[in-house]
Each structure stands twice: as C-alpha cells, then as structure tokens.
Amino acid sequence: MAITGRAVALAFAAVPVVLAAGVLAPQAAWASVALVVLLIAADLALAPSARRVALERSGDTSVRLGETARVELLVSGPPGRALRGVLRDAWPPSAGAHPARHPLRVPRGERRRLATVLEPQRRGDHAAAGVTVRCLGPLGLAARQATHTAPWTLRALPPFHSRRHLPGKLARLRELDGRTSALVRGQGSEFDSLREYVPGDDVRSIDWRATARREAVVVRTWRPERDRRILLVLDTGRTSAGRVGDVPRLDHSMDAALLLAALAAKAGDRVDLLAFDRRVRAQVRTRGRGTSVPAIVGAMAPLEAELVESDPAAMAAAVLGGQGRSRRLVVLLTDLNASALEEGLLPMLPALTARHAVMLAAVGDPAVEAMAAERGDARAAYRSAAARRTLADRRRVTAELKRHGVEVVDAPPDTIAPALADAYIAMKAQGRL
C-alpha cells in the first residue's frame, strides 16, 4: 500500500476546514476526517493488484563500452483491469540506465512496451535489480505497490578503440599475401613465384637453377604461412592495475590484444587467449578454423586486475601445457617491471623460447617520460632522477629479453595497439611464425 502525493495534499487542504469545524461543530470535524479516510480506503480497494502485473523482458544482451543498449519491458495488467501508475526499472548505477521511472497506462486487455536505455560506465556484467510497479486507484489517492524479479544481464564489452587501425593493417597483410600488385620480399613455407633479383633481396632466396636458364638472377617469392597458432597471454596481476592516462594498464593491453586477434584471424591464423596471474582467470581455445574473436571479446569483458603478484612459473607451465606441441607465437601483454621480470619471467624464458616464438608487449607511461625531462627546483630534480632510473631499468630489462630471443614492443597507450600489429606483420613477412 502507498499513499500518493494527491492524498497528502488533500489531507493538508482539509486541516483548516477541520480546525474551523472543530471550533463550531465537533461532529462536523470528525465527519471531515472520516470522509478523507474513507476516500483513501475506497481508492485503495479499487486499485489494481500490483502483484498480478505480468512482465516480460527483451532487448540487447551485450554492448561495447561507450555505446548504448536498449532493454524493453512488456507490461500486462491484471486480467480485466486497466492499469495506471508508475514503473521503476532498477539497475546498478554503473549501468547508466535512463529513464529511471516510466509513467504507466495500460488499457484493459492490452499490453505496453517500455524501453530503458543503458550506457554502462565499466566493463563486465550488469544485472537488473528488480522492477517496482505502483498501481494507482481511480482517484489517485492511494496505490498498491509490488517489486517483481525480472532478471536480465547486460555484458559491457571492451571498447576496442584500436579498431580504426584494422583496415590499414589488413591492407598490409593483403600485400604480403600477394592479393595486390605489390610483393613484399618475405620468407615462408609456401612457394609463390619467381622474379628478377633487385638490390636488397635476401641472397638465400636466389633460385640458382632458374638463374642458370636465364640471363638474369632470379629469386623465389613466398607466401606468408597461414594457419599459425597465436596465444595471447594477458597478465591480470598487480602491475596491470596501474593506471596509465586514467585507464588501467590492463584495458590498454586488452585493446592491443583485440587488434592483434582481429588481424591474425583475417590472416588465417588461429588465436587463443589466456588471462593469468596466479591462476587462470579466463581462457579461450580455438577449435577448427572458425574465428575466436567474439569469444575473446566476451572472455575479456568481466576481467579485472587482481592485487596479487603474478606467478611467471605457473604461467609458463600453463603455456607449455597447452594444446599440442606445435610451435606458436606467444604474446605476453604485461608491464616491463624490472624486478618482477628479472625475478620471475627471465628464468622461465629458455623453456618458452625453445618451443615457441615469444613476444612481449608493454604499455609505456608518457608521464614518466615527461617527469624525466623536468628541470627546476630540488623536487623536480628528484622526480627527474627517479623517472630516469625507471626508464634505465626498462631499457636494461628490454635488452635482456632480446638477448633471450624475445621480441619486445614497448609503446605508449595511444600507439601500443598498432605497434603490436606491426610487429606481428613483420614476423609474418620474415617467415618467423
């Protein structure tokens, strides 16, 4: 039961009348109070039952972060009754639902569809909290109210800002694959054609038999290998929680991983995902030749950085114990934290590089570069010295990784995704996958 604002206004309007009647005629005052109570009671008795309202949901189940989704409620009133009132579709604040309340007017025997627009503010699953229906009586003085469970979950997917780079990277892949007039001099296992030697060609690609039959030196061209396996390893440990430009490092890594996954899938390669800190947080394994990009996007959506130290030994064991024993490109998206890598990852690299090609992608912080360039007072000098020490450690661990045969991509957040894609294209052009 609920008393509406109209009933409260009526009660306040009756107060002066009751007071005046109480002075002149006490019985009239009591009669006025009884009349107000009777009107409210009658209105409540005639109000439709809120518990008998039927609700049915439909709409979007996923949306990219930064975009809007639409979830609808189909409302049916109690049998044989018209329905007038207010409906509140409750969602968590992070779901960005609007409008919060809907005016409700359903004629007898009909249904009405109400739409709630959601604009999530964070990745992950957003579940509806409940639907509260308030059914007004004919006079609008009282209402019956009930809360219904109408379950629905909207998954907010990573925004994939780097998608704008995909057409350009795909054009470069088509050049590698011989689909345009340009031929990139690369290596691979699939023979493509013969052509004349030009300065800069790898002498190992010279076809001596064909050269002997012609007057010019002839080289072989190769199509980049297809159907390679790529494993994206997302570090969800403590270092991935650090914010770079007001966005967690993990989110920048996800964006770069999505561009690489989409590019590799278009190139005919199979892409798997492993999110790991001290245990597996998410895993996607490609089976057959279908693309796994939608599955990777869905698996990334609920991931959050865990405030624990990552376990590189367990991560390496998970990678080495993966599907089959074929050679893969393992792309580790983590931070170039000198202490964490030197104590944890570097000892495990010989086992990884012996079986797989390994690439490490790290998001650099432009604020550290700016801090290293600071000049002025003593405080600025200390900040600059600390930043320079951090950058020196970063360069030192990068050199150590390269000595172990690891390809390192270190770039700021606005260029990490295309830089990682370029490194992948370069490896395909060189026949290193």
CSV table of C-alpha atoms in Angstrom, one decimal:
chain,number,residue,atom,x,y,z
A,1,MET,CA,0.0,0.0,0.0
A,2,ALA,CA,1.2,3.6,-0.8
A,3,ILE,CA,-0.3,7.0,-0.1
A,4,THR,CA,0.1,9.3,-3.0
A,5,GLY,CA,1.0,13.0,-3.0
A,6,ARG,CA,-2.5,13.8,-4.0
A,7,ALA,CA,-3.8,12.2,-0.8
A,8,VAL,CA,-1.3,14.1,1.3
A,9,ALA,CA,-2.3,17.4,-0.4
A,10,LEU,CA,-6.0,16.6,0.2
A,11,ALA,CA,-5.3,15.9,3.9
A,12,PHE,CA,-3.4,19.2,4.3
A,13,ALA,CA,-6.1,21.1,2.5
A,14,ALA,CA,-8.7,19.6,4.9
A,15,VAL,CA,-6.8,20.7,8.0
A,16,PRO,CA,-8.1,24.3,8.1
A,17,VAL,CA,-11.6,23.1,7.5
A,18,VAL,CA,-11.4,20.5,10.3
A,19,LEU,CA,-9.9,23.1,12.7
A,20,ALA,CA,-12.7,25.6,11.9
A,21,ALA,CA,-15.4,22.9,12.2
A,22,GLY,CA,-13.9,21.7,15.4
A,23,VAL,CA,-14.5,25.1,17.0
A,24,LEU,CA,-18.0,25.5,15.6
A,25,ALA,CA,-19.2,21.9,15.5
A,26,PRO,CA,-17.0,19.0,16.7
A,27,GLN,CA,-19.1,16.4,15.0
A,28,ALA,CA,-18.5,18.0,11.6
A,29,ALA,CA,-14.8,17.9,12.2
A,30,TRP,CA,-14.8,14.2,12.8
A,31,ALA,CA,-17.0,13.7,9.8
A,32,SER,CA,-14.5,15.5,7.6
A,33,VAL,CA,-11.7,13.3,8.8
A,34,ALA,CA,-13.7,10.2,8.3
A,35,LEU,CA,-14.6,11.3,4.7
A,36,VAL,CA,-10.9,11.7,3.8
A,37,VAL,CA,-10.0,8.3,5.3
A,38,LEU,CA,-13.0,6.7,3.5
A,39,LEU,CA,-11.9,8.2,0.2
A,40,ILE,CA,-8.4,6.9,0.6
A,41,ALA,CA,-9.6,3.4,1.6
A,42,ALA,CA,-12.1,3.2,-1.3
A,43,ASP,CA,-9.4,4.3,-3.7
A,44,LEU,CA,-7.0,1.6,-2.4
A,45,ALA,CA,-9.7,-1.0,-2.6
A,46,LEU,CA,-10.4,-0.2,-6.3
A,47,ALA,CA,-6.7,0.0,-7.2
A,48,PRO,CA,-5.5,-3.0,-9.4
A,49,SER,CA,-3.2,-5.5,-7.8
A,50,ALA,CA,0.4,-4.7,-8.4
A,51,ARG,CA,1.4,-8.3,-7.8
A,52,ARG,CA,-0.7,-9.6,-10.7
A,53,VAL,CA,1.1,-7.4,-13.2
A,54,ALA,CA,3.0,-9.6,-15.8
A,55,LEU,CA,6.4,-8.5,-17.0
A,56,GLU,CA,8.5,-9.9,-19.9
A,57,ARG,CA,11.9,-8.6,-20.9
A,58,SER,CA,13.7,-8.4,-24.2
A,59,GLY,CA,16.5,-6.5,-25.8
A,60,ASP,CA,20.3,-6.3,-26.0
A,61,THR,CA,22.5,-8.7,-24.0
A,62,SER,CA,25.8,-7.0,-24.8
A,63,VAL,CA,27.2,-3.7,-25.8
A,64,ARG,CA,30.6,-2.1,-26.3
A,65,LEU,CA,31.7,0.2,-23.5
A,66,GLY,CA,30.9,3.8,-24.6
A,67,GLU,CA,27.9,2.7,-26.7
A,68,THR,CA,24.2,2.4,-25.7
A,69,ALA,CA,22.0,-0.6,-25.3
A,70,ARG,CA,18.2,-0.9,-25.2
A,71,VAL,CA,16.3,-3.3,-22.8
A,72,GLU,CA,12.5,-3.4,-23.1
A,73,LEU,CA,9.8,-4.5,-20.6
A,74,LEU,CA,6.4,-5.8,-21.9
A,75,VAL,CA,3.8,-4.9,-19.3
A,76,SER,CA,0.4,-6.6,-19.0
A,77,GLY,CA,-2.1,-5.5,-16.4
A,78,PRO,CA,-4.3,-7.8,-14.2
A,79,PRO,CA,-6.9,-9.7,-16.2
A,80,GLY,CA,-10.0,-7.4,-16.9
A,81,ARG,CA,-8.4,-4.3,-15.3
A,82,ALA,CA,-7.0,-1.2,-16.7
A,83,LEU,CA,-3.6,-0.1,-15.2
A,84,ARG,CA,-2.5,3.4,-14.3
A,85,GLY,CA,0.6,4.2,-12.3
A,86,VAL,CA,4.4,4.3,-12.3
A,87,LEU,CA,7.0,1.7,-13.0
A,88,ARG,CA,10.7,1.8,-11.8
A,89,ASP,CA,13.2,-0.4,-13.6
A,90,ALA,CA,16.1,-0.6,-11.2
A,91,TRP,CA,19.7,-1.2,-12.4
A,92,PRO,CA,23.1,-0.7,-10.7
A,93,PRO,CA,24.4,2.9,-11.0
A,94,SER,CA,27.3,1.7,-13.2
A,95,ALA,CA,24.8,0.5,-15.8
A,96,GLY,CA,23.8,4.2,-16.6
A,97,ALA,CA,20.1,3.4,-17.0
A,98,HIS,CA,17.7,6.1,-18.0
A,99,PRO,CA,14.9,6.9,-17.6
A,100,ALA,CA,14.7,5.5,-14.0
A,101,ARG,CA,10.9,5.8,-13.9
A,102,HIS,CA,8.2,5.2,-16.6
A,103,PRO,CA,4.6,6.5,-16.4
A,104,LEU,CA,2.4,3.5,-16.8
A,105,ARG,CA,-1.0,3.5,-18.5
A,106,VAL,CA,-2.2,0.1,-19.9
A,107,PRO,CA,-5.9,-0.1,-21.2
A,108,ARG,CA,-7.9,-3.2,-20.3
A,109,GLY,CA,-6.8,-6.3,-22.2
A,110,GLU,CA,-3.8,-4.6,-23.8
A,111,ARG,CA,0.0,-4.5,-23.2
A,112,ARG,CA,2.5,-1.8,-23.3
A,113,ARG,CA,6.3,-1.9,-24.1
A,114,LEU,CA,8.6,0.3,-22.0
A,115,ALA,CA,12.2,0.9,-23.0
A,116,THR,CA,15.2,1.6,-20.8
A,117,VAL,CA,18.4,2.8,-22.4
A,118,LEU,CA,21.7,1.7,-20.8
A,119,GLU,CA,25.1,3.2,-21.2
A,120,PRO,CA,27.5,1.2,-19.0
A,121,GLN,CA,30.4,3.0,-17.3
A,122,ARG,CA,32.6,0.0,-16.8
A,123,ARG,CA,33.2,-3.4,-18.4
A,124,GLY,CA,31.6,-6.5,-17.1
A,125,ASP,CA,28.1,-7.9,-16.3
A,126,HIS,CA,25.3,-5.5,-15.2
A,127,ALA,CA,22.3,-7.3,-13.8
A,128,ALA,CA,18.8,-5.8,-13.4
A,129,ALA,CA,18.0,-5.2,-9.7
A,130,GLY,CA,14.2,-5.5,-9.9
A,131,VAL,CA,11.1,-3.8,-11.3
A,132,THR,CA,8.8,-1.9,-8.9
A,133,VAL,CA,5.2,-1.4,-10.0
A,134,ARG,CA,2.8,1.1,-8.4
A,135,CYS,CA,-0.8,0.8,-9.4
A,136,LEU,CA,-3.0,3.9,-8.7
A,137,GLY,CA,-6.6,3.8,-7.7
A,138,PRO,CA,-9.3,5.7,-9.7
A,139,LEU,CA,-8.9,8.9,-7.6
A,140,GLY,CA,-5.1,8.8,-7.5
A,141,LEU,CA,-5.2,9.0,-3.6
A,142,ALA,CA,-3.7,5.5,-2.9
A,143,ALA,CA,-1.8,2.8,-4.7
A,144,ARG,CA,-0.8,-0.8,-4.5
A,145,GLN,CA,2.9,-1.5,-4.9
A,146,ALA,CA,5.0,-4.6,-5.5
A,147,THR,CA,8.5,-5.4,-6.6
A,148,HIS,CA,9.0,-8.1,-9.3
A,149,THR,CA,12.1,-10.0,-10.2
A,150,ALA,CA,12.6,-9.6,-14.0
A,151,PRO,CA,16.1,-11.0,-14.5
A,152,TRP,CA,18.3,-9.6,-17.3
A,153,THR,CA,22.0,-9.2,-17.6
A,154,LEU,CA,23.8,-6.8,-20.0
A,155,ARG,CA,27.5,-7.5,-20.6
A,156,ALA,CA,29.7,-4.4,-21.3
A,157,LEU,CA,32.4,-5.5,-23.7
A,158,PRO,CA,35.8,-3.8,-24.1
A,159,PRO,CA,35.5,-0.6,-26.3
A,160,PHE,CA,38.1,-1.7,-28.9
A,161,HIS,CA,39.3,1.8,-29.7
A,162,SER,CA,42.1,0.5,-31.9
A,163,ARG,CA,39.6,-0.9,-34.4
A,164,ARG,CA,40.2,2.2,-36.6
A,165,HIS,CA,43.7,0.8,-37.4
A,166,LEU,CA,42.4,-2.5,-38.7
A,167,PRO,CA,41.7,-1.5,-42.4
A,168,GLY,CA,45.3,-0.2,-42.8
A,169,LYS,CA,46.9,-3.3,-41.2
A,170,LEU,CA,44.7,-5.6,-43.3
A,171,ALA,CA,45.9,-3.8,-46.5
A,172,ARG,CA,49.5,-4.6,-45.5
A,173,LEU,CA,48.5,-8.2,-44.9
A,174,ARG,CA,46.9,-8.4,-48.4
A,175,GLU,CA,50.2,-7.1,-49.8
A,176,LEU,CA,52.0,-9.9,-48.0
A,177,ASP,CA,49.6,-12.4,-49.3
A,178,GLY,CA,50.0,-11.3,-52.9
A,179,ARG,CA,46.5,-10.0,-53.3
A,180,THR,CA,47.7,-6.7,-54.6
A,181,SER,CA,50.3,-5.7,-57.2
A,182,ALA,CA,52.9,-5.1,-54.5
A,183,LEU,CA,55.1,-8.1,-53.5
A,184,VAL,CA,56.8,-7.9,-50.1
A,185,ARG,CA,60.0,-9.9,-50.0
A,186,GLY,CA,59.4,-12.3,-47.2
A,187,GLN,CA,60.1,-15.9,-46.4
A,188,GLY,CA,57.6,-18.6,-45.7
A,189,SER,CA,56.9,-22.3,-46.5
A,190,GLU,CA,54.5,-21.8,-49.4
A,191,PHE,CA,56.3,-21.1,-52.7
A,192,ASP,CA,54.6,-18.3,-54.7
A,193,SER,CA,56.5,-17.3,-57.9
A,194,LEU,CA,59.9,-16.3,-59.4
A,195,ARG,CA,61.0,-12.8,-60.3
A,196,GLU,CA,64.2,-11.0,-61.1
A,197,TYR,CA,66.6,-10.1,-58.3
A,198,VAL,CA,66.6,-6.5,-57.0
A,199,PRO,CA,69.1,-4.9,-54.6
A,200,GLY,CA,68.1,-5.7,-51.0
A,201,ASP,CA,66.8,-9.2,-51.7
A,202,ASP,CA,67.9,-12.0,-49.4
A,203,VAL,CA,70.6,-13.9,-51.3
A,204,ARG,CA,69.3,-17.1,-49.7
A,205,SER,CA,66.2,-16.7,-51.9
A,206,ILE,CA,68.1,-16.9,-55.2
A,207,ASP,CA,67.0,-19.9,-57.3
A,208,TRP,CA,70.2,-20.9,-59.0
A,209,ARG,CA,68.7,-23.4,-61.4
A,210,ALA,CA,66.3,-20.8,-62.7
A,211,THR,CA,69.1,-18.3,-62.8
A,212,ALA,CA,71.2,-20.7,-64.9
A,213,ARG,CA,68.4,-20.9,-67.5
A,214,ARG,CA,68.1,-17.1,-67.8
A,215,GLU,CA,70.3,-14.2,-68.4
A,216,ALA,CA,69.3,-12.5,-65.0
A,217,VAL,CA,69.5,-13.5,-61.4
A,218,VAL,CA,66.1,-14.9,-60.3
A,219,VAL,CA,64.8,-15.1,-56.7
A,220,ARG,CA,61.9,-17.0,-55.2
A,221,THR,CA,59.0,-15.3,-53.5
A,222,TRP,CA,57.0,-16.9,-50.8
A,223,ARG,CA,53.5,-16.5,-49.4
A,224,PRO,CA,53.3,-15.9,-45.7
A,225,GLU,CA,52.4,-19.0,-43.7
A,226,ARG,CA,48.8,-19.4,-42.7
A,227,ASP,CA,47.0,-21.3,-40.1
A,228,ARG,CA,49.6,-20.5,-37.5
A,229,ARG,CA,48.7,-20.6,-33.8
A,230,ILE,CA,48.9,-17.4,-31.6
A,231,LEU,CA,48.4,-17.4,-27.9
A,232,LEU,CA,47.6,-14.0,-26.2
A,233,VAL,CA,48.6,-14.1,-22.5
A,234,LEU,CA,47.1,-11.2,-20.5
A,235,ASP,CA,48.8,-10.5,-17.2
A,236,THR,CA,46.0,-9.7,-14.7
A,237,GLY,CA,48.3,-9.4,-11.7
A,238,ARG,CA,49.2,-6.4,-9.6
A,239,THR,CA,51.1,-4.4,-12.2
A,240,SER,CA,48.2,-4.5,-14.7
A,241,ALA,CA,46.1,-2.4,-12.2
A,242,GLY,CA,48.4,0.6,-12.6
A,243,ARG,CA,46.7,3.5,-14.4
A,244,VAL,CA,48.2,5.0,-17.5
A,245,GLY,CA,46.4,8.1,-18.5
A,246,ASP,CA,43.5,7.4,-16.1
A,247,VAL,CA,42.9,4.0,-17.6
A,248,PRO,CA,44.2,0.7,-16.1
A,249,ARG,CA,47.1,-0.8,-17.9
A,250,LEU,CA,45.0,-4.0,-18.3
A,251,ASP,CA,42.5,-2.1,-20.5
A,252,HIS,CA,45.2,-0.8,-22.8
A,253,SER,CA,46.6,-4.3,-23.1
A,254,MET,CA,43.1,-5.6,-24.0
A,255,ASP,CA,42.7,-3.1,-26.8
A,256,ALA,CA,46.1,-4.1,-28.3
A,257,ALA,CA,45.2,-7.8,-27.9
A,258,LEU,CA,41.9,-7.3,-29.7
A,259,LEU,CA,43.5,-5.6,-32.7
A,260,LEU,CA,46.1,-8.4,-33.0
A,261,ALA,CA,43.4,-11.0,-32.6
A,262,ALA,CA,41.2,-9.5,-35.3
A,263,LEU,CA,44.2,-9.1,-37.6
A,264,ALA,CA,45.5,-12.6,-37.1
A,265,ALA,CA,42.1,-14.1,-37.7
A,266,LYS,CA,41.8,-12.3,-41.0
A,267,ALA,CA,45.3,-13.6,-41.9
A,268,GLY,CA,44.0,-17.2,-41.4
A,269,ASP,CA,45.8,-17.8,-38.1
A,270,ARG,CA,44.1,-19.3,-35.0
A,271,VAL,CA,44.2,-17.2,-31.9
A,272,ASP,CA,43.8,-18.4,-28.3
A,273,LEU,CA,43.6,-16.3,-25.1
A,274,LEU,CA,44.9,-17.0,-21.6
A,275,ALA,CA,44.4,-14.5,-18.8
A,276,PHE,CA,46.6,-15.3,-15.9
A,277,ASP,CA,48.1,-14.0,-12.6
A,278,ARG,CA,48.5,-16.8,-10.0
A,279,ARG,CA,45.8,-18.9,-11.7
A,280,VAL,CA,43.8,-18.9,-14.9
A,281,ARG,CA,41.2,-16.1,-14.9
A,282,ALA,CA,39.9,-16.7,-18.5
A,283,GLN,CA,40.8,-19.0,-21.3
A,284,VAL,CA,39.7,-19.3,-25.0
A,285,ARG,CA,40.8,-22.1,-27.2
A,286,THR,CA,40.1,-22.1,-30.9
A,287,ARG,CA,38.8,-25.3,-32.3
A,288,GLY,CA,38.7,-25.7,-36.1
A,289,ARG,CA,39.0,-22.9,-38.5
A,290,GLY,CA,36.3,-20.6,-37.1
A,291,THR,CA,37.3,-17.1,-35.8
A,292,SER,CA,37.6,-16.8,-32.0
A,293,VAL,CA,37.5,-13.1,-31.8
A,294,PRO,CA,33.9,-12.8,-30.4
A,295,ALA,CA,34.7,-15.4,-27.8
A,296,ILE,CA,37.9,-13.5,-26.8
A,297,VAL,CA,35.9,-10.2,-26.5
A,298,GLY,CA,33.3,-11.9,-24.3
A,299,ALA,CA,36.0,-13.5,-22.1
A,300,MET,CA,37.8,-10.2,-21.6
A,301,ALA,CA,34.7,-8.3,-20.6
A,302,PRO,CA,34.5,-9.4,-16.9
A,303,LEU,CA,38.2,-9.4,-16.3
A,304,GLU,CA,39.7,-7.1,-13.6
A,305,ALA,CA,43.2,-6.7,-12.4
A,306,GLU,CA,43.9,-8.7,-9.2
A,307,LEU,CA,46.0,-7.2,-6.5
A,308,VAL,CA,48.4,-10.2,-6.3
A,309,GLU,CA,51.8,-10.8,-7.7
A,310,SER,CA,51.7,-12.8,-10.9
A,311,ASP,CA,53.4,-16.3,-10.9
A,312,PRO,CA,55.5,-16.5,-14.1
A,313,ALA,CA,56.4,-20.1,-13.4
A,314,ALA,CA,52.8,-21.1,-13.3
A,315,MET,CA,52.1,-19.0,-16.4
A,316,ALA,CA,54.9,-20.7,-18.3
A,317,ALA,CA,53.6,-24.1,-17.2
A,318,ALA,CA,50.2,-23.2,-18.5
A,319,VAL,CA,51.6,-22.1,-21.8
A,320,LEU,CA,53.8,-25.1,-22.2
A,321,GLY,CA,51.0,-27.4,-21.2
A,322,GLY,CA,48.6,-26.0,-23.8
A,323,GLN,CA,47.1,-27.6,-26.8
A,324,GLY,CA,49.5,-29.9,-28.7
A,325,ARG,CA,53.2,-29.4,-29.1
A,326,SER,CA,53.3,-27.3,-32.3
A,327,ARG,CA,55.2,-24.1,-32.4
A,328,ARG,CA,53.2,-21.0,-31.5
A,329,LEU,CA,53.6,-17.2,-31.2
A,330,VAL,CA,53.2,-16.4,-27.5
A,331,VAL,CA,52.3,-12.8,-27.0
A,332,LEU,CA,52.7,-11.8,-23.3
A,333,LEU,CA,50.9,-8.5,-22.5
A,334,THR,CA,52.4,-7.3,-19.2
A,335,ASP,CA,54.5,-4.4,-17.7
A,336,LEU,CA,58.2,-4.0,-18.2
A,337,ASN,CA,58.7,-4.0,-14.5
A,338,ALA,CA,62.4,-4.8,-14.0
A,339,SER,CA,62.1,-6.5,-10.6
A,340,ALA,CA,59.1,-8.6,-11.5
A,341,LEU,CA,60.5,-9.8,-14.8
A,342,GLU,CA,64.1,-10.5,-13.6
A,343,GLU,CA,62.9,-12.5,-10.6
A,344,GLY,CA,60.0,-14.3,-12.3
A,345,LEU,CA,59.9,-14.4,-16.1
A,346,LEU,CA,63.6,-14.3,-17.2
A,347,PRO,CA,64.4,-17.7,-15.6
A,348,MET,CA,61.5,-19.2,-17.4
A,349,LEU,CA,62.3,-17.8,-20.9
A,350,PRO,CA,64.7,-20.6,-22.1
A,351,ALA,CA,61.9,-23.2,-21.7
A,352,LEU,CA,59.4,-20.9,-23.6
A,353,THR,CA,61.7,-19.8,-26.4
A,354,ALA,CA,62.9,-23.3,-27.0
A,355,ARG,CA,59.4,-24.3,-28.2
A,356,HIS,CA,57.7,-21.1,-29.1
A,357,ALA,CA,58.3,-17.7,-30.6
A,358,VAL,CA,57.8,-15.2,-27.8
A,359,MET,CA,56.8,-11.5,-28.0
A,360,LEU,CA,56.3,-9.2,-25.0
A,361,ALA,CA,54.1,-6.1,-25.3
A,362,ALA,CA,54.2,-3.4,-22.6
A,363,VAL,CA,52.4,-0.1,-22.2
A,364,GLY,CA,54.7,2.8,-21.5
A,365,ASP,CA,53.7,5.7,-19.3
A,366,PRO,CA,54.1,9.1,-21.0
A,367,ALA,CA,54.0,10.7,-17.6
A,368,VAL,CA,57.3,9.1,-16.7
A,369,GLU,CA,58.9,10.4,-19.9
A,370,ALA,CA,57.6,13.9,-19.0
A,371,MET,CA,58.9,13.6,-15.5
A,372,ALA,CA,62.3,12.6,-16.7
A,373,ALA,CA,62.6,15.8,-18.7
A,374,GLU,CA,61.7,18.0,-15.7
A,375,ARG,CA,64.0,20.8,-14.6
A,376,GLY,CA,63.8,23.4,-11.9
A,377,ASP,CA,63.8,23.1,-8.1
A,378,ALA,CA,65.1,20.3,-6.0
A,379,ARG,CA,61.7,18.4,-6.0
A,380,ALA,CA,61.7,18.4,-9.8
A,381,ALA,CA,65.3,17.1,-9.9
A,382,TYR,CA,64.4,14.2,-7.6
A,383,ARG,CA,61.4,13.3,-9.7
A,384,SER,CA,63.5,13.5,-12.8
A,385,ALA,CA,66.2,11.3,-11.3
A,386,ALA,CA,63.6,8.7,-10.2
A,387,ALA,CA,62.0,8.7,-13.7
A,388,ARG,CA,65.4,8.3,-15.4
A,389,ARG,CA,66.2,5.4,-13.2
A,390,THR,CA,62.9,3.8,-14.1
A,391,LEU,CA,63.5,4.3,-17.8
A,392,ALA,CA,67.0,2.9,-17.5
A,393,ASP,CA,65.7,-0.2,-15.8
A,394,ARG,CA,63.1,-0.6,-18.5
A,395,ARG,CA,65.8,-0.4,-21.2
A,396,ARG,CA,68.0,-2.8,-19.3
A,397,VAL,CA,65.3,-5.5,-19.0
A,398,THR,CA,64.3,-4.9,-22.6
A,399,ALA,CA,67.9,-5.7,-23.7
A,400,GLU,CA,67.9,-8.8,-21.5
A,401,LEU,CA,64.7,-10.0,-23.1
A,402,LYS,CA,66.0,-9.5,-26.6
A,403,ARG,CA,69.2,-11.5,-25.7
A,404,HIS,CA,66.8,-14.4,-24.9
A,405,GLY,CA,65.2,-14.1,-28.3
A,406,VAL,CA,62.1,-12.2,-27.2
A,407,GLU,CA,60.6,-9.6,-29.5
A,408,VAL,CA,59.7,-6.6,-27.3
A,409,VAL,CA,57.1,-4.0,-28.2
A,410,ASP,CA,57.2,-1.0,-25.8
A,411,ALA,CA,55.0,1.9,-26.7
A,412,PRO,CA,52.7,4.5,-25.1
A,413,PRO,CA,49.0,3.7,-24.8
A,414,ASP,CA,47.9,5.5,-28.0
A,415,THR,CA,50.3,3.6,-30.2
A,416,ILE,CA,50.7,0.2,-28.4
A,417,ALA,CA,48.0,-1.5,-30.4
A,418,PRO,CA,49.3,-0.5,-33.9
A,419,ALA,CA,52.9,-1.2,-32.8
A,420,LEU,CA,52.0,-4.7,-31.7
A,421,ALA,CA,50.1,-5.3,-35.0
A,422,ASP,CA,53.2,-4.0,-37.0
A,423,ALA,CA,55.5,-6.4,-35.1
A,424,TYR,CA,53.2,-9.3,-36.0
A,425,ILE,CA,53.1,-8.3,-39.6
A,426,ALA,CA,56.9,-8.0,-39.6
A,427,MET,CA,57.2,-11.5,-38.2
A,428,LYS,CA,55.0,-12.9,-40.9
A,429,ALA,CA,56.9,-11.1,-43.6
A,430,GLN,CA,60.2,-12.5,-42.3
A,431,GLY,CA,58.7,-16.1,-42.0
A,432,ARG,CA,59.4,-16.2,-38.3
A,433,LEU,CA,56.0,-17.7,-37.3
